[in-house]
Amino acid sequence: MRDFYGVTLPNALMLGTAQYPSPAVLADAFRESRAGVATVSLRREAGQGQAFWSLIRDLGVRVLPNTAGCHSAREAVTTARMARELFQTDWIKLEVIGHTDTLQPDPFGLLEAATVLCAEGFQVFPYTTEDQVLAARLLDAGCRVLMPWGAPIGSGLGLNNRHGLRMLRAAFPDVPMVIDAGLGLPSHAADAMEMGFDAVLLNSAVAQAGDPVAMARAFALAVQAGALARDADPMGVRDMGVPSTPLIGKAWL
């Protein structure tokens, strides 16, 4: 497991805390997922109050506040500052939304906000696209982690641009990367890990499942399987079939 700003997580799964049927289901899902990080929106915490914050603390995982719902750099920076004061952490998942329908990140606002927050000592996890130029600018601004989207938030489509994601992973091999958003099935998470990404972050796929607890466990197993497969050095892809049974010893008629 790669370090995230010097922190080695116990699991490659990061899980959101919104949309669960009940606080009890949320807690049970986290236990089954074995997630090492809980993402929390400042708006979510403010709406639920002290009871929700107590629940999150009881999960015993690292908290990653996010700037969900922000549509400008100024709004995201203000939200991040408030989150640091409330959650007592320099970690921040930086979202600056640029498109209402797709929820695609605004690359210009994202870079502007990341530059400000990194200068203020935040450890920024930027929600970005697979654009390599933007990735390089975010790293130059001080980010040490990248969080490219798999697909639009909440869509469940999986990895929309596999080629772009592979190219991004190859271009920055030493940068910790988390696939964030758009995953709907455990197979999507396994796919991301097999491609060489270091973790996945999801919320709706678990929270909106018919059985969130069972789905959380399924994602935990999928992330583990994907990482094991990647580390096992998978066989190469071939254009033609190759027999698995040796020809030596075959009876010739």
C-alpha positions as a printed NumPy array, in Angstrom:
array([[  0.   ,   0.   ,   0.   ],
       [  1.402,   3.375,  -1.019],
       [  1.644,   6.271,   1.435],
       [ -0.789,   9.172,   1.299],
       [  1.042,  12.208,   2.662],
       [  3.096,   9.891,   4.852],
       [  0.133,   7.825,   6.045],
       [ -0.062,   4.144,   5.136],
       [ -3.67 ,   3.014,   5.104],
       [ -4.761,  -0.466,   6.224],
       [ -7.008,  -0.895,   3.19 ],
       [ -7.195,   0.442,  -0.36 ],
       [-10.888,   1.28 ,  -0.007],
       [-12.106,   4.765,   0.889],
       [-15.818,   5.097,   1.604],
       [-18.233,   8.01 ,   1.723],
       [-20.739,   8.609,   4.508],
       [-23.782,  10.006,   2.673],
       [-27.114,   8.498,   1.593],
       [-27.201,   5.467,   3.899],
       [-30.643,   4.298,   5.072],
       [-29.683,   4.784,   8.721],
       [-26.675,   5.504,  10.943],
       [-26.662,   1.85 ,  12.013],
       [-26.397,   0.673,   8.405],
       [-23.592,   3.164,   7.787],
       [-21.632,   1.82 ,  10.766],
       [-22.192,  -1.811,   9.756],
       [-21.177,  -1.094,   6.159],
       [-17.937,   0.489,   7.301],
       [-17.112,  -2.478,   9.473],
       [-17.688,  -4.891,   6.588],
       [-15.782,  -2.732,   4.11 ],
       [-12.707,  -2.44 ,   6.333],
       [-12.268,   0.984,   4.716],
       [ -9.322,   2.977,   5.993],
       [-10.809,   6.393,   5.201],
       [-14.235,   7.989,   5.612],
       [-15.007,  11.002,   3.447],
       [-17.236,  13.562,   5.116],
       [-18.864,  16.645,   3.653],
       [-18.912,  19.736,   5.814],
       [-22.524,  20.265,   4.728],
       [-23.371,  16.713,   5.795],
       [-21.828,  17.162,   9.234],
       [-23.515,  20.505,   9.747],
       [-26.884,  19.017,   8.885],
       [-26.592,  16.055,  11.261],
       [-24.855,  17.735,  14.162],
       [-22.853,  16.23 ,  16.994],
       [-24.504,  12.799,  16.773],
       [-23.181,  12.267,  13.241],
       [-19.681,  13.43 ,  14.169],
       [-19.683,  11.039,  17.137],
       [-20.666,   8.205,  14.809],
       [-17.801,   8.992,  12.444],
       [-15.298,   9.106,  15.3  ],
       [-16.525,   5.731,  16.529],
       [-15.73 ,   4.164,  13.153],
       [-12.041,   4.375,  14.061],
       [-10.94 ,   5.399,  10.558],
       [ -9.15 ,   8.41 ,   9.185],
       [-11.439,  11.271,   8.163],
       [-11.073,  12.956,   4.778],
       [-13.273,  16.077,   4.706],
       [-14.39 ,  17.175,   1.262],
       [-15.607,  20.318,  -0.421],
       [-18.546,  18.58 ,  -2.107],
       [-20.989,  20.911,  -3.833],
       [-18.559,  23.784,  -4.322],
       [-18.683,  25.442,  -7.747],
       [-15.908,  28.022,  -7.398],
       [-12.366,  28.15 ,  -6.094],
       [-13.329,  30.744,  -3.507],
       [-16.169,  28.617,  -2.159],
       [-13.955,  25.516,  -2.035],
       [-11.138,  27.314,  -0.203],
       [-13.546,  28.732,   2.382],
       [-15.142,  25.311,   2.919],
       [-11.724,  23.676,   3.289],
       [-10.674,  26.168,   5.946],
       [-13.873,  25.522,   7.879],
       [-13.397,  21.755,   7.549],
       [ -9.849,  21.926,   8.917],
       [-11.068,  23.793,  11.968],
       [-13.96 ,  21.41 ,  12.55 ],
       [-12.284,  18.064,  11.837],
       [ -8.783,  18.986,  13.036],
       [ -6.982,  17.598,   9.991],
       [ -4.934,  19.03 ,   7.14 ],
       [ -6.362,  16.431,   4.755],
       [ -8.931,  17.757,   2.307],
       [-10.606,  16.197,  -0.7  ],
       [-10.858,  19.138,  -3.048],
       [-13.895,  19.276,  -5.317],
       [-14.641,  22.244,  -7.552],
       [-17.553,  21.267,  -9.787],
       [-17.609,  22.766, -13.262],
       [-20.584,  21.098, -14.928],
       [-23.983,  20.684, -13.303],
       [-25.073,  17.571, -15.215],
       [-21.864,  15.525, -15.344],
       [-20.383,  16.95 , -12.115],
       [-17.076,  17.133, -13.96 ],
       [-14.35 ,  19.033, -12.091],
       [-13.652,  22.615, -13.145],
       [ -9.944,  22.373, -14.064],
       [ -9.32 ,  26.098, -13.708],
       [-11.07 ,  26.491, -10.371],
       [ -9.528,  23.252,  -9.111],
       [ -5.992,  24.385,  -9.86 ],
       [ -6.645,  27.829,  -8.363],
       [ -8.025,  26.372,  -5.138],
       [ -5.303,  23.712,  -4.906],
       [ -2.591,  26.356,  -5.233],
       [ -4.049,  28.377,  -2.359],
       [ -4.677,  25.403,  -0.087],
       [ -1.274,  23.778,  -0.627],
       [  0.365,  27.105,   0.234],
       [ -1.641,  27.119,   3.483],
       [ -0.376,  23.689,   4.492],
       [ -3.346,  21.576,   3.428],
       [ -2.67 ,  18.065,   2.19 ],
       [ -4.868,  18.137,  -0.873],
       [ -6.594,  15.185,  -2.542],
       [ -7.856,  16.792,  -5.778],
       [-10.881,  15.308,  -7.554],
       [ -9.757,  15.663, -11.143],
       [-10.077,  14.204, -14.62 ],
       [ -7.586,  11.96 , -16.422],
       [ -6.031,  15.027, -18.124],
       [ -2.236,  14.712, -17.854],
       [ -1.603,  18.445, -18.274],
       [ -3.913,  19.279, -15.379],
       [ -2.321,  16.504, -13.325],
       [  1.121,  17.994, -13.845],
       [ -0.11 ,  21.457, -12.842],
       [ -1.716,  20.09 ,  -9.677],
       [  1.525,  18.371,  -8.725],
       [  3.452,  21.582,  -9.401],
       [  1.019,  23.395,  -7.106],
       [  1.937,  21.07 ,  -4.25 ],
       [ -0.533,  18.183,  -4.449],
       [  1.049,  14.81 ,  -3.685],
       [ -1.988,  12.692,  -4.506],
       [ -4.283,  12.622,  -7.544],
       [ -7.891,  11.442,  -7.584],
       [ -9.015,  10.989, -11.203],
       [-12.661,  10.203, -11.788],
       [-13.755,   6.88 , -13.181],
       [-17.069,   8.281, -14.406],
       [-19.508,  11.014, -13.337],
       [-20.3  ,  11.031,  -9.62 ],
       [-23.115,   8.651,  -8.758],
       [-23.392,   7.225, -12.283],
       [-22.151,   3.7  , -11.564],
       [-20.64 ,   3.492, -15.058],
       [-17.23 ,   2.271, -13.937],
       [-14.046,   3.273, -15.764],
       [-15.27 ,   5.337, -18.724],
       [-11.894,   6.194, -20.254],
       [ -9.66 ,   3.204, -19.65 ],
       [ -7.036,   4.387, -22.12 ],
       [ -6.804,   7.835, -20.536],
       [ -6.563,   6.371, -17.049],
       [ -3.848,   3.925, -18.1  ],
       [ -1.872,   6.743, -19.688],
       [ -2.233,   8.894, -16.575],
       [ -1.074,   6.052, -14.338],
       [  1.93 ,   5.407, -16.579],
       [  2.847,   9.101, -16.829],
       [  3.17 ,   9.55 , -13.044],
       [  4.209,   6.134, -11.69 ],
       [  5.397,   7.441,  -8.328],
       [  2.312,   9.506,  -7.496],
       [ -0.354,   7.882,  -5.299],
       [ -3.617,   7.785,  -7.257],
       [ -7.167,   7.047,  -6.169],
       [-10.002,   6.337,  -8.586],
       [-12.768,   8.582,  -7.317],
       [-16.4  ,   8.571,  -8.46 ],
       [-18.49 ,   6.598, -10.902],
       [-17.828,   3.072,  -9.662],
       [-20.966,   0.974,  -9.398],
       [-19.845,  -2.645,  -9.09 ],
       [-17.103,  -4.46 ,  -7.178],
       [-15.673,  -5.544, -10.541],
       [-15.068,  -1.854, -11.339],
       [-12.975,  -1.531,  -8.189],
       [-11.018,  -4.692,  -8.96 ],
       [-10.399,  -3.363, -12.469],
       [ -8.991,  -0.095, -11.106],
       [ -6.645,  -1.917,  -8.754],
       [ -5.491,  -4.269, -11.524],
       [ -4.665,  -1.194, -13.627],
       [ -2.231,  -0.067, -10.95 ],
       [ -4.212,   2.496,  -8.983],
       [ -3.517,   2.63 ,  -5.274],
       [ -7.044,   2.917,  -3.903],
       [-10.652,   3.566,  -4.854],
       [-13.151,   5.967,  -3.32 ],
       [-16.881,   5.374,  -3.614],
       [-20.139,   6.135,  -1.855],
       [-23.342,   5.617,  -3.852],
       [-22.439,   2.084,  -4.962],
       [-22.59 ,   0.943,  -1.343],
       [-25.039,   3.383,   0.236],
       [-27.697,   2.957,  -2.475],
       [-27.414,  -0.821,  -2.823],
       [-30.343,  -2.969,  -1.725],
       [-28.07 ,  -4.374,   0.982],
       [-25.347,  -1.795,   1.712],
       [-23.603,  -4.012,   4.254],
       [-23.257,  -6.936,   1.855],
       [-22.14 ,  -4.611,  -0.935],
       [-19.52 ,  -3.058,   1.342],
       [-18.05 ,  -6.496,   1.968],
       [-18.127,  -7.259,  -1.757],
       [-16.114,  -4.114,  -2.498],
       [-13.633,  -4.971,   0.246],
       [-13.004,  -8.368,  -1.357],
       [-12.843,  -6.873,  -4.853],
       [-10.21 ,  -4.317,  -3.88 ],
       [ -8.142,  -7.033,  -2.245],
       [ -8.496,  -9.322,  -5.267],
       [ -7.536,  -6.563,  -7.695],
       [ -4.419,  -5.654,  -5.734],
       [ -3.363,  -9.309,  -5.439],
       [ -3.869,  -9.803,  -9.177],
       [ -1.808,  -6.724,  -9.991],
       [  1.035,  -7.824,  -7.738],
       [  0.958, -11.34 ,  -9.206],
       [  2.12 ,  -9.981, -12.589],
       [ -0.769, -11.041, -14.858],
       [ -0.16 , -12.84 , -18.142],
       [  0.026, -10.735, -21.263],
       [ -2.811, -10.403, -23.744],
       [ -2.411, -12.372, -26.989],
       [ -4.088, -12.01 , -30.364],
       [ -4.246, -15.759, -30.957],
       [ -5.194, -18.764, -28.873],
       [ -2.382, -20.677, -27.18 ],
       [ -3.058, -24.248, -26.   ],
       [ -2.618, -24.808, -22.288],
       [ -2.061, -28.534, -22.803],
       [  1.463, -29.389, -24.07 ],
       [  1.793, -31.118, -27.423],
       [  4.599, -33.355, -26.19 ],
       [  3.265, -36.827, -25.597],
       [  0.229, -36.348, -27.8  ],
       [ -0.846, -39.43 , -29.731],
       [ -0.479, -38.923, -33.483],
       [ -2.759, -40.966, -35.698]])
